[in-house]
Tab-separated table of C-alpha atoms and ligand atoms in Angstrom:
chain	number	residue	atom	x	y	z
A	442	MET	CA	-22.981	17.642	3.438
A	443	ASN	CA	-24.352	14.190	4.262
A	444	VAL	CA	-22.061	11.554	2.805
A	445	SER	CA	-22.368	7.808	2.940
A	446	ILE	CA	-19.316	5.577	2.770
A	447	ILE	CA	-19.732	1.950	1.805
A	448	GLY	CA	-16.839	-0.210	3.005
A	449	ALA	CA	-15.140	0.284	6.379
A	450	GLY	CA	-11.701	-0.785	5.178
A	451	TYR	CA	-8.615	1.280	4.999
A	452	VAL	CA	-9.719	3.843	2.424
A	453	GLY	CA	-13.292	3.975	3.756
A	454	LEU	CA	-12.345	4.677	7.361
A	455	VAL	CA	-9.675	7.257	6.605
A	456	SER	CA	-12.039	9.033	4.189
A	457	ALA	CA	-14.877	8.826	6.724
A	458	TRP	CA	-12.827	10.479	9.417
A	459	GLY	CA	-11.354	13.027	6.970
A	460	LEU	CA	-14.758	14.121	5.717
A	461	THR	CA	-16.009	14.636	9.276
A	462	ALA	CA	-12.896	16.724	9.955
A	463	LEU	CA	-13.899	18.880	6.981
A	464	GLY	CA	-17.300	19.416	8.573
A	465	HIS	CA	-19.419	16.749	6.874
A	466	ARG	CA	-21.688	14.149	8.420
A	467	VAL	CA	-20.812	10.583	7.455
A	468	SER	CA	-22.715	7.307	7.696
A	469	VAL	CA	-20.619	4.215	7.078
A	470	GLY	CA	-22.084	0.989	5.676
A	471	GLU	CA	-20.138	-2.233	6.292
A	472	ALA	CA	-21.258	-5.808	5.654
A	473	ASP	CA	-19.121	-7.335	8.444
A	474	VAL	CA	-21.327	-7.052	11.543
A	475	GLY	CA	-18.401	-7.763	13.889
A	476	ARG	CA	-16.468	-4.878	12.363
A	477	VAL	CA	-19.460	-2.556	12.773
A	478	ASP	CA	-19.740	-3.548	16.461
A	479	ARG	CA	-16.042	-2.876	17.015
A	480	LEU	CA	-16.305	0.518	15.349
A	481	LYS	CA	-19.340	1.410	17.447
A	482	ALA	CA	-17.376	0.392	20.548
A	483	GLY	CA	-14.601	2.839	19.570
A	484	GLU	CA	-12.131	0.279	18.200
A	485	THR	CA	-10.506	0.606	14.773
A	486	PRO	CA	-9.913	-2.613	12.839
A	487	ILE	CA	-6.833	-1.235	11.035
A	488	PHE	CA	-3.626	0.289	12.358
A	489	GLU	CA	-3.099	3.830	11.167
A	490	GLU	CA	-1.359	6.372	13.362
A	491	GLY	CA	-3.902	8.543	15.180
A	492	LEU	CA	-6.958	7.124	13.428
A	493	THR	CA	-8.677	5.475	16.427
A	494	GLU	CA	-8.625	8.723	18.420
A	495	LEU	CA	-9.808	10.736	15.433
A	496	LEU	CA	-12.703	8.369	14.730
A	497	SER	CA	-13.725	8.360	18.400
A	498	GLY	CA	-13.708	12.166	18.395
A	499	ALA	CA	-15.995	12.193	15.348
A	500	SER	CA	-18.355	9.666	17.043
A	501	GLU	CA	-18.509	11.754	20.194
A	502	LYS	CA	-19.510	14.795	18.145
A	503	ASP	CA	-22.160	12.642	16.492
A	504	LEU	CA	-20.649	13.254	13.051
A	505	ILE	CA	-20.197	9.587	12.194
A	506	SER	CA	-22.440	6.536	12.372
A	507	TYR	CA	-21.894	2.876	11.481
A	508	HIS	CA	-24.451	0.530	9.920
A	509	SER	CA	-24.422	-3.122	8.946
A	510	SER	CA	-27.145	-2.342	6.396
A	511	ASN	CA	-25.912	-0.417	3.356
A	512	ALA	CA	-29.466	0.627	2.501
A	513	GLU	CA	-29.718	2.229	5.943
A	514	ALA	CA	-26.314	3.931	5.570
A	515	VAL	CA	-27.278	5.728	2.344
A	516	GLN	CA	-30.470	7.306	3.694
A	517	GLY	CA	-30.289	11.094	3.393
A	518	ALA	CA	-26.911	11.031	1.599
A	519	LYS	CA	-26.426	12.857	-1.686
A	520	LEU	CA	-22.968	11.331	-2.205
A	521	VAL	CA	-22.260	7.612	-1.764
A	522	PHE	CA	-18.542	6.768	-1.662
A	523	LEU	CA	-17.733	3.245	-2.815
A	524	CYS	CA	-14.651	2.159	-0.843
A	525	LEU	CA	-14.789	-1.539	-1.626
A	526	PRO	CA	-11.966	-3.955	-2.336
A	527	THR	CA	-11.023	-4.742	-5.938
A	528	PRO	CA	-8.656	-7.667	-5.378
A	529	GLU	CA	-6.534	-9.245	-8.076
A	530	GLY	CA	-8.491	-11.954	-9.874
A	531	ALA	CA	-6.985	-15.223	-11.101
A	532	ASP	CA	-5.935	-13.774	-14.478
A	533	GLY	CA	-4.504	-10.501	-13.101
A	534	ARG	CA	-7.732	-8.600	-13.814
A	535	ALA	CA	-9.274	-6.534	-11.022
A	536	ASP	CA	-12.198	-8.375	-9.418
A	537	LEU	CA	-15.081	-5.901	-9.537
A	538	SER	CA	-17.678	-8.138	-7.932
A	539	TYR	CA	-17.843	-6.212	-4.608
A	540	VAL	CA	-18.326	-2.886	-6.366
A	541	GLU	CA	-20.885	-4.243	-8.802
A	542	SER	CA	-22.949	-6.060	-6.212
A	543	VAL	CA	-23.148	-2.966	-3.966
A	544	VAL	CA	-24.196	-0.814	-6.936
A	545	ASP	CA	-26.861	-3.402	-7.799
A	546	GLU	CA	-28.014	-3.510	-4.171
A	547	LEU	CA	-28.222	0.265	-3.817
A	548	ALA	CA	-29.259	1.337	-7.347
A	549	ASN	CA	-32.794	2.087	-6.265
A	550	ALA	CA	-32.228	2.359	-2.516
A	551	VAL	CA	-30.223	5.604	-2.711
A	552	GLU	CA	-31.861	9.021	-2.576
A	553	PRO	CA	-33.127	10.277	-5.976
A	554	ASP	CA	-30.375	11.931	-8.082
A	555	SER	CA	-27.623	10.930	-5.723
A	556	VAL	CA	-24.091	10.269	-6.938
A	557	PHE	CA	-22.001	7.097	-6.560
A	558	VAL	CA	-18.415	8.228	-6.021
A	559	VAL	CA	-16.019	5.435	-6.993
A	560	LYS	CA	-13.016	5.531	-4.633
A	561	SER	CA	-11.983	1.928	-5.182
A	562	THR	CA	-9.207	1.436	-7.723
A	563	VAL	CA	-11.006	0.214	-10.828
A	564	PRO	CA	-9.899	-0.295	-14.439
A	565	PRO	CA	-10.635	2.448	-16.964
A	566	GLY	CA	-14.123	1.837	-18.305
A	567	THR	CA	-15.633	0.752	-14.968
A	568	ALA	CA	-17.489	3.988	-14.197
A	569	ALA	CA	-18.962	3.891	-17.692
A	570	SER	CA	-20.171	0.319	-17.175
A	571	LEU	CA	-21.592	1.158	-13.724
A	572	ARG	CA	-23.465	4.060	-15.290
A	573	LYS	CA	-25.030	1.682	-17.794
A	574	ARG	CA	-25.833	-0.805	-15.013
A	575	LEU	CA	-27.724	1.932	-13.138
A	576	ALA	CA	-29.583	3.113	-16.243
A	577	ASP	CA	-30.587	-0.493	-17.041
A	578	VAL	CA	-32.488	-0.774	-13.745
A	579	GLY	CA	-34.055	2.679	-14.049
A	580	SER	CA	-31.953	4.283	-11.302
A	581	SER	CA	-31.582	8.079	-11.304
A	582	ALA	CA	-28.175	7.817	-9.571
A	583	ARG	CA	-25.099	9.119	-11.356
A	584	VAL	CA	-21.426	8.054	-11.240
A	585	VAL	CA	-18.229	9.970	-10.529
A	586	SER	CA	-14.679	8.595	-10.498
A	587	HIS	CA	-12.635	9.954	-7.604
A	588	PRO	CA	-9.505	7.827	-7.005
A	589	GLU	CA	-7.623	7.862	-3.706
A	590	PHE	CA	-3.873	8.277	-3.255
A	591	LEU	CA	-3.526	7.516	0.460
A	592	ARG	CA	-0.288	5.886	1.574
A	593	GLU	CA	-0.630	3.404	4.400
A	594	GLY	CA	1.039	4.774	7.497
A	595	ASN	CA	0.581	8.342	6.235
A	596	ALA	CA	-3.066	8.181	5.241
A	597	VAL	CA	-4.339	10.687	7.818
A	598	PHE	CA	-1.726	13.212	6.704
A	599	ASP	CA	-2.320	12.460	3.017
A	600	PHE	CA	-6.067	12.997	3.351
A	601	MET	CA	-5.565	16.504	4.704
A	602	ASN	CA	-2.585	17.357	2.488
A	603	PRO	CA	-3.318	15.805	-0.895
A	604	ASP	CA	-0.922	16.425	-3.793
A	605	ARG	CA	-4.037	16.617	-5.968
A	606	ILE	CA	-7.709	15.752	-5.972
A	607	VAL	CA	-8.859	13.921	-9.092
A	608	ILE	CA	-12.505	13.976	-10.123
A	609	GLY	CA	-13.863	12.431	-13.310
A	610	ALA	CA	-17.510	13.150	-14.030
A	611	TYR	CA	-20.114	13.183	-16.786
A	612	GLU	CA	-21.781	16.355	-15.466
A	613	ALA	CA	-19.924	19.467	-14.258
A	614	GLU	CA	-22.522	19.735	-11.495
A	615	ASP	CA	-21.466	16.324	-10.092
A	616	ALA	CA	-17.780	17.244	-10.214
A	617	ASP	CA	-18.538	20.499	-8.380
A	618	LEU	CA	-20.475	18.649	-5.708
A	619	VAL	CA	-17.536	16.333	-4.982
A	620	ALA	CA	-14.977	19.160	-5.220
A	621	GLY	CA	-17.084	21.145	-2.742
A	622	LEU	CA	-16.377	18.526	-0.067
A	623	TYR	CA	-12.796	19.750	0.052
A	624	ASP	CA	-13.453	23.485	0.444
A	625	GLY	CA	-10.647	24.874	2.544
A	626	LEU	CA	-7.984	22.362	1.474
A	627	GLU	CA	-5.163	23.872	-0.514
A	628	THR	CA	-4.456	21.601	-3.421
A	629	GLU	CA	-4.727	21.162	-7.187
A	630	PHE	CA	-7.995	19.862	-8.632
A	631	ILE	CA	-7.915	17.755	-11.783
A	632	LEU	CA	-11.396	17.720	-13.281
A	633	THR	CA	-11.679	15.322	-16.180
A	634	ASP	CA	-13.766	12.541	-17.717
A	635	VAL	CA	-14.375	9.329	-15.759
A	636	THR	CA	-12.041	7.117	-17.813
A	637	SER	CA	-9.113	9.538	-17.559
A	638	ALA	CA	-9.643	9.820	-13.798
A	639	GLU	CA	-9.551	6.029	-13.499
A	640	MET	CA	-6.408	5.971	-15.623
A	641	ILE	CA	-4.652	8.598	-13.454
A	642	LYS	CA	-4.688	6.173	-10.521
A	643	TYR	CA	-3.240	3.270	-12.522
A	644	ALA	CA	-0.731	5.524	-14.280
A	645	SER	CA	0.515	6.935	-10.948
A	646	ASN	CA	1.002	3.537	-9.365
A	647	ALA	CA	2.588	2.054	-12.495
A	648	TYR	CA	4.943	5.027	-12.706
A	649	LEU	CA	5.956	4.777	-9.038
A	650	ALA	CA	6.458	1.005	-9.296
A	651	THR	CA	8.656	1.562	-12.366
A	652	ARG	CA	10.633	4.274	-10.638
A	653	LEU	CA	11.445	2.215	-7.575
A	654	THR	CA	12.227	-0.823	-9.719
A	655	MET	CA	14.699	1.430	-11.547
A	656	ALA	CA	16.300	2.234	-8.168
A	657	ASN	CA	16.424	-1.482	-7.304
A	658	THR	CA	17.964	-2.490	-10.612
A	659	LEU	CA	20.457	0.383	-10.396
A	660	ALA	CA	21.472	-1.015	-7.009
A	661	ASN	CA	22.132	-4.365	-8.679
A	662	VAL	CA	24.248	-2.718	-11.375
A	663	CYS	CA	26.155	-0.721	-8.731
A	664	GLU	CA	26.856	-3.950	-6.913
A	665	ALA	CA	28.241	-5.477	-10.115
A	666	VAL	CA	30.499	-2.533	-11.008
A	667	GLY	CA	31.605	-1.678	-7.467
A	668	ALA	CA	29.736	1.634	-7.060
A	669	ASP	CA	27.769	2.730	-3.983
A	670	VAL	CA	24.104	3.067	-4.966
A	671	LEU	CA	23.368	5.496	-2.134
A	672	ASP	CA	25.961	7.944	-3.432
A	673	VAL	CA	24.800	7.329	-6.996
A	674	LEU	CA	21.164	8.063	-6.141
A	675	ALA	CA	22.170	11.062	-4.017
A	676	GLY	CA	23.668	12.439	-7.216
A	677	VAL	CA	20.730	11.411	-9.381
A	678	ARG	CA	17.903	12.771	-7.201
A	679	LEU	CA	19.374	16.296	-7.149
A	680	ASP	CA	18.510	16.642	-10.823
A	681	HIS	CA	15.275	18.609	-10.504
A	682	ARG	CA	13.784	16.705	-13.424
A	683	ILE	CA	14.120	13.517	-11.358
A	684	GLY	CA	13.521	14.683	-7.774
A	685	PRO	CA	14.131	12.987	-4.429
A	686	HIS	CA	11.197	10.657	-3.815
A	687	PHE	CA	10.618	6.959	-4.240
A	688	LEU	CA	14.206	6.025	-4.981
A	689	GLN	CA	15.045	3.915	-1.944
A	690	PRO	CA	16.362	0.515	-3.100
A	691	GLY	CA	14.806	-2.435	-1.358
A	692	PRO	CA	13.328	-5.917	-1.699
A	693	GLY	CA	10.713	-4.812	-4.240
A	694	TYR	CA	7.238	-3.434	-3.776
A	695	GLY	CA	4.397	-4.927	-1.751
A	696	GLY	CA	1.152	-3.823	-0.161
A	697	SER	CA	-2.423	-3.851	-1.283
A	698	CYS	CA	-1.956	-1.588	-4.319
A	699	PHE	CA	1.178	-1.830	-6.439
A	700	PRO	CA	1.236	-5.592	-7.125
A	701	LYS	CA	-2.445	-5.775	-8.057
A	702	ASP	CA	-2.611	-2.446	-9.893
A	703	THR	CA	0.424	-3.138	-12.079
A	704	ALA	CA	-0.971	-6.591	-12.963
A	705	ALA	CA	-4.393	-5.087	-13.684
A	706	LEU	CA	-3.006	-2.320	-15.906
A	707	ILE	CA	-1.266	-4.902	-18.082
A	708	THR	CA	-4.586	-6.691	-18.633
A	709	VAL	CA	-6.387	-3.374	-19.239
A	710	ALA	CA	-3.858	-2.515	-21.952
A	711	GLU	CA	-3.932	-6.063	-23.352
A	712	ASP	CA	-7.743	-6.038	-23.586
A	713	ALA	CA	-7.450	-2.788	-25.546
A	714	GLY	CA	-4.888	-4.342	-27.916
A	715	TYR	CA	-1.700	-2.857	-26.438
A	716	ASP	CA	1.219	-4.861	-25.093
A	717	PHE	CA	2.541	-2.920	-22.068
A	718	GLU	CA	5.994	-4.442	-22.457
A	719	LEU	CA	7.727	-1.981	-20.121
A	720	LEU	CA	5.400	-2.694	-17.215
A	721	ARG	CA	5.731	-6.438	-17.768
A	722	ALA	CA	9.501	-6.015	-17.486
A	723	VAL	CA	9.018	-4.060	-14.229
A	724	ILE	CA	6.936	-6.834	-12.689
A	725	GLU	CA	9.497	-9.460	-13.704
A	726	ALA	CA	12.409	-7.387	-12.350
A	727	ASP	CA	10.498	-6.805	-9.118
A	728	ASP	CA	9.939	-10.528	-8.693
A	729	ARG	CA	13.612	-11.292	-9.408
A	730	GLN	CA	14.622	-8.804	-6.710
A	731	ARG	CA	13.196	-11.035	-3.974
A	732	HIS	CA	14.908	-14.110	-5.445
A	733	ARG	CA	18.135	-12.130	-5.507
A	734	ILE	CA	17.817	-11.268	-1.831
A	735	ALA	CA	16.918	-14.848	-0.913
A	736	GLU	CA	20.098	-15.898	-2.726
A	737	LYS	CA	22.123	-13.380	-0.699
A	738	VAL	CA	20.687	-14.854	2.508
A	739	ARG	CA	21.549	-18.350	1.290
A	740	GLN	CA	25.155	-17.224	0.760
A	741	ALA	CA	25.154	-15.431	4.094
A	742	ALA	CA	24.045	-18.596	5.873
A	743	GLY	CA	26.970	-20.501	4.378
A	744	GLY	CA	25.706	-21.566	0.936
A	745	GLY	CA	22.773	-23.812	1.835
A	746	LEU	CA	19.646	-23.341	3.909
A	747	ARG	CA	18.626	-26.831	4.966
A	748	GLY	CA	18.664	-26.923	8.763
A	749	ARG	CA	19.730	-23.256	8.952
A	750	ARG	CA	18.041	-20.668	11.037
A	751	VAL	CA	17.436	-17.224	9.536
A	752	ALA	CA	16.414	-14.281	11.708
A	753	MET	CA	14.204	-11.800	9.866
A	754	TRP	CA	13.683	-8.262	11.134
A	755	GLY	CA	10.437	-6.964	9.695
A	756	VAL	CA	7.346	-8.691	8.323
A	757	ALA	CA	5.208	-5.682	7.300
A	758	PHE	CA	5.386	-4.664	3.630
A	759	LYS	CA	6.906	-1.353	4.710
A	760	ALA	CA	7.542	0.480	7.990
A	761	GLY	CA	4.690	2.295	9.725
A	762	THR	CA	2.027	-0.344	9.088
A	763	ASP	CA	0.953	-3.771	10.347
A	764	ASP	CA	-0.067	-4.761	6.821
A	765	VAL	CA	1.577	-7.916	5.455
A	766	ARG	CA	-0.356	-8.116	2.192
A	767	GLU	CA	2.087	-8.993	-0.606
A	768	SER	CA	4.872	-8.167	1.818
A	769	PRO	CA	8.328	-8.663	0.251
A	770	ALA	CA	9.490	-9.937	3.661
A	771	LEU	CA	6.941	-12.756	3.638
A	772	ARG	CA	7.625	-13.592	0.008
A	773	ILE	CA	11.365	-13.853	0.697
A	774	ALA	CA	10.681	-15.921	3.835
A	775	ARG	CA	8.665	-18.367	1.709
A	776	LEU	CA	11.633	-18.783	-0.671
A	777	LEU	CA	13.954	-19.398	2.279
A	778	LYS	CA	11.584	-21.932	3.808
A	779	GLU	CA	11.208	-23.744	0.484
A	780	ASP	CA	14.963	-24.276	0.650
A	781	GLY	CA	14.731	-25.746	4.135
A	782	ALA	CA	15.447	-22.742	6.383
A	783	GLU	CA	13.669	-22.021	9.635
A	784	VAL	CA	12.700	-18.342	9.633
A	785	VAL	CA	12.305	-16.617	12.991
A	786	ALA	CA	10.845	-13.144	12.649
A	787	TYR	CA	10.291	-10.035	14.699
A	788	ASP	CA	8.212	-7.008	13.710
A	789	PRO	CA	7.125	-4.147	15.980
A	790	LYS	CA	3.552	-4.166	14.573
A	791	ALA	CA	2.988	-6.985	12.121
A	792	SER	CA	2.794	-10.718	12.502
A	793	SER	CA	2.237	-13.785	10.331
A	794	ASP	CA	0.998	-17.309	11.028
A	795	GLU	CA	3.431	-18.566	8.401
A	796	LEU	CA	6.456	-17.682	10.534
A	797	THR	CA	7.818	-18.323	14.001
A	798	MET	CA	7.390	-14.901	15.600
A	799	SER	CA	9.803	-13.641	18.268
A	800	PRO	CA	8.955	-11.121	20.990
A	801	SER	CA	11.991	-8.923	20.248
A	802	ALA	CA	14.659	-8.204	17.660
A	803	LEU	CA	17.342	-9.657	19.945
A	804	ASP	CA	15.319	-12.744	20.715
A	805	ALA	CA	14.912	-13.398	16.979
A	806	VAL	CA	18.659	-13.444	16.306
A	807	THR	CA	19.512	-15.924	19.055
A	808	GLY	CA	21.199	-18.919	17.400
A	809	ALA	CA	20.606	-17.532	13.880
A	810	ASP	CA	22.926	-18.456	11.029
A	811	ALA	CA	22.143	-15.193	9.228
A	812	LEU	CA	20.125	-12.032	9.826
A	813	LEU	CA	17.912	-10.458	7.145
A	814	VAL	CA	16.604	-6.897	7.559
A	815	ALA	CA	13.402	-6.986	5.518
A	816	THR	CA	11.398	-3.920	6.650
A	817	GLU	CA	12.813	-0.452	7.311
A	818	TRP	CA	11.566	0.056	10.913
A	819	PRO	CA	13.759	2.778	12.476
A	820	GLU	CA	13.897	0.872	15.793
A	821	PHE	CA	16.174	-1.737	14.166
A	822	CYS	CA	18.894	0.935	13.967
A	823	ARG	CA	18.834	1.205	17.755
A	824	VAL	CA	19.415	-2.508	18.465
A	825	ASP	CA	22.786	-3.167	20.106
A	826	MET	CA	24.749	-4.892	17.321
A	827	VAL	CA	27.397	-6.144	19.766
A	828	GLU	CA	24.640	-8.061	21.539
A	829	VAL	CA	23.347	-9.276	18.150
A	830	ALA	CA	26.825	-10.602	17.318
A	831	ALA	CA	27.030	-12.336	20.694
A	832	ARG	CA	23.687	-14.068	20.224
A	833	MET	CA	24.028	-15.107	16.580
A	834	LYS	CA	25.571	-18.381	15.555
A	835	GLY	CA	26.565	-17.000	12.140
A	836	HIS	CA	28.094	-13.598	11.433
A	837	ARG	CA	26.414	-12.108	8.345
A	838	VAL	CA	23.744	-9.440	8.112
A	839	VAL	CA	21.830	-8.981	4.836
A	840	ASP	CA	20.276	-5.526	4.917
A	841	SER	CA	17.745	-5.500	2.076
A	842	ARG	CA	16.663	-1.940	2.963
A	843	ASN	CA	20.128	-0.378	3.402
A	844	LEU	CA	18.807	0.646	6.812
A	845	LEU	CA	21.615	-0.112	9.268
A	846	ASP	CA	24.901	1.738	9.606
A	847	PRO	CA	27.450	-0.597	7.960
A	848	ALA	CA	30.301	0.765	10.119
A	849	GLN	CA	28.407	-0.023	13.316
A	850	VAL	CA	27.542	-3.536	12.158
A	851	ARG	CA	31.136	-4.207	11.135
A	852	ALA	CA	32.484	-2.736	14.381
A	853	ALA	CA	30.437	-5.382	16.202
A	854	GLY	CA	32.384	-8.058	14.327
A	855	LEU	CA	29.648	-8.907	11.823
A	856	ASP	CA	29.749	-8.912	8.007
A	857	TYR	CA	27.417	-6.335	6.457
A	858	TRP	CA	25.822	-7.046	3.086
A	859	GLY	CA	23.642	-4.193	1.881
A	860	LEU	CA	22.090	-3.648	-1.522
A	861	GLY	CA	24.290	-2.068	-4.181
A	862	ARG	CA	26.833	-1.019	-1.573
A	863	PRO	CA	30.544	-1.761	-1.319
A	864	GLY	CA	31.108	-5.232	0.066
A	865	ALA	CA	27.498	-6.181	-0.687
B	1993	UDX	C1	0.488	3.088	-2.561
B	1993	UDX	C2	0.466	4.453	-3.266
B	1993	UDX	O1	1.638	5.189	-2.955
B	1993	UDX	C3	-0.789	5.218	-2.879
B	1993	UDX	O2	-0.831	6.455	-3.549
B	1993	UDX	C4	-1.952	4.331	-3.291
B	1993	UDX	O3	-3.139	4.917	-3.242
B	1993	UDX	C5	-1.908	3.038	-2.483
B	1993	UDX	O4	-0.695	2.378	-2.822
B	1993	UDX	P1	1.144	2.131	-0.186
B	1993	UDX	O5	0.693	0.795	-0.707
B	1993	UDX	O6	0.745	2.549	1.167
B	1993	UDX	O7	0.651	3.294	-1.160
B	1993	UDX	O8	2.728	2.081	-0.265
B	1993	UDX	P2	3.903	3.042	-0.753
B	1993	UDX	O9	4.373	3.882	0.352
B	1993	UDX	O10	3.574	3.701	-2.022
B	1993	UDX	O11	5.026	1.919	-1.021
B	1993	UDX	C6	4.779	0.844	-1.939
B	1993	UDX	C7	5.918	-0.154	-1.909
B	1993	UDX	O12	7.087	0.396	-2.456
B	1993	UDX	C8	6.295	-0.623	-0.507
B	1993	UDX	O13	6.528	-2.020	-0.564
B	1993	UDX	C9	7.579	0.138	-0.195
B	1993	UDX	O14	8.431	-0.520	0.710
B	1993	UDX	C10	8.199	0.218	-1.583
B	1993	UDX	N1	9.106	1.355	-1.746
B	1993	UDX	C11	8.617	2.625	-1.785
B	1993	UDX	C12	10.469	1.143	-1.902
B	1993	UDX	O15	10.937	-0.019	-1.880
B	1993	UDX	N2	11.280	2.222	-2.103
B	1993	UDX	C13	10.815	3.494	-2.168
B	1993	UDX	O16	11.617	4.417	-2.369
B	1993	UDX	C14	9.433	3.696	-1.983
């Protein structure tokens, strides 16, 4: 099938490659001319394991093309995937301006009877309003909701091995057309109405955010009562009704999805007259988690941060990505800096202008009053802790991911403060 993808961001590029791998021909439309040039030259503007090679392979086979004109990109395509950003607006609502302006631009430029496939995360009711927008300008194009569930760092795998494929459509024929793209993939298909499909995405992210906030708050309770949260969760996750995933305590959630989607769902519910009290509590608890960790670092550095140097291992919002959007590490670093600390950071992939970046994990700890492990990169477990102890000025390690081996850290003569662990 000929598919057009509008938006060469994270979701757009992974979907573009994935669809070519399933045998389709894809033309990508992207407004940023520089980005289009880089893609044509075989460079990928995002870091995702294996993606650059996969996209180059698709280009070589002439299965993918890049265009700075959206109108050009949609020529000959029956399906037009909208992979545009829906950032958090000032009041927590999702900002739909990118999606709406592309639909306005392409309403009558697409092939007759083509289908706009909304991949962007949009509030329930958006597909219905886009449908009206198209009808108002006499467009014959239709709308399908088809949310994505790609995890950064695992997106290539997730595309080919989806837990489910969700398609919300007005016409069965449109749903079949989209479902047909995935012939050969073994997965569950959820075919539903557009609003329910939109809601599945928000419900999934809100549920996952709640679940990991539960793990974080359990860690805090364990810390208070003297239990070891890792043993507690090992016992909890074996209950088959609970299961093993998404229960790793940490500094709270970050990234491009959870913070904005949880905020947006609260406003969606509010606009419909429902107070989503539980989700509001999750967001507040998540925010407090970073303050709690900043407080631990303050204690670790001797009780005050003015003039202190804090080494931070990890800047990315999670391991396996260079993405720092809403990164808990950065948000904690800001709290530490507000209190007068100098934060010196190292990350294998990510970087930030807000911080003094070090070329290595060992370099970062030199002269540090305290060390904070903020992202769960496995390479931090391989750093020689004896050397860390020798280079640090202070002697306390705050491990906000429970990543390091406490025995090894202690054997090097350092204090180990994990999350919800004995001695934390
Ligand atoms: C998420 C959703 O999982 C994906 O389906 C959606 O489409 C996009 O948003 P992503 O943002 O890549 O994916 O991150 P994810 O792996 O879900 O992690 C989100 C946050 O939760 C990260 O900050 C991560 O560090 C944190 N997390 C996750 C934990 O602290 N503990 C866990 O056990 C799991």
